[in-house]
Short mmCIF file of C-alpha atoms in Angstrom, two decimals:
data_model
loop_
_atom_site.label_atom_id
_atom_site.label_comp_id
_atom_site.label_asym_id
_atom_site.label_seq_id
_atom_site.Cartn_x
_atom_site.Cartn_y
_atom_site.Cartn_z
CA MET N 25 -9.52 -1.56 3.71
CA THR N 26 -8.05 1.38 1.57
CA ALA N 27 -4.60 3.15 1.89
CA MET N 28 -3.99 6.34 0.12
CA PRO N 29 -0.24 6.60 -0.25
CA SER N 30 1.18 10.32 0.28
CA ALA N 31 4.15 11.99 0.64
CA GLY N 32 3.75 14.95 2.11
CA GLY N 33 2.78 16.64 -1.14
CA HIS N 34 5.63 15.59 -2.84
CA PRO N 35 4.64 14.78 -5.94
CA SER N 36 6.52 11.19 -6.22
CA HIS N 37 4.63 8.11 -4.17
CA PRO N 38 6.49 7.50 -1.06
CA ALA N 39 8.61 4.66 -0.90
CA TRP N 40 5.78 1.81 0.65
CA TYR N 41 3.64 2.16 -2.38
CA HIS N 42 6.95 1.36 -4.96
CA ASN N 43 7.19 -1.72 -2.46
CA ILE N 44 3.56 -2.63 -3.01
CA SER N 45 3.57 -2.75 -6.52
CA ALA N 46 6.29 -5.04 -6.90
CA ASN N 47 4.63 -6.82 -4.20
CA PRO N 48 1.38 -6.88 -3.44
CA ALA N 49 1.11 -9.81 -0.19
CA VAL N 50 0.97 -7.13 2.62
CA THR N 51 0.33 -7.77 6.24
CA VAL N 52 -1.86 -5.21 8.12
CA GLU N 53 -1.49 -5.26 11.92
CA ILE N 54 -4.76 -3.60 13.18
CA GLY N 55 -5.77 -5.41 16.72
CA THR N 56 -4.69 -8.76 15.10
CA GLU N 57 -2.99 -9.88 12.42
CA SER N 58 -4.23 -10.44 8.52
CA SER N 59 -2.39 -10.86 5.53
CA LEU N 60 -4.22 -8.92 2.84
CA ARG N 61 -3.76 -8.68 -1.15
CA CYS N 62 -3.29 -4.86 -2.20
CA HIS N 63 -4.86 -3.94 -5.93
CA ILE N 64 -3.63 -0.48 -6.72
CA PHE N 65 -6.84 1.50 -9.00
CA ALA N 66 -5.25 4.34 -11.29
CA GLY N 67 -8.15 7.05 -12.16
#
């Protein structure tokens, strides 16, 4: 799964990006619930 943080064209990241940066353990709900660990890639 890939998530692209966007704040509607604003120059800063949205709040949820900072939350994931601080704690990369997340729960994603698409159909059934899954626990995932996020990795932030910069390039």
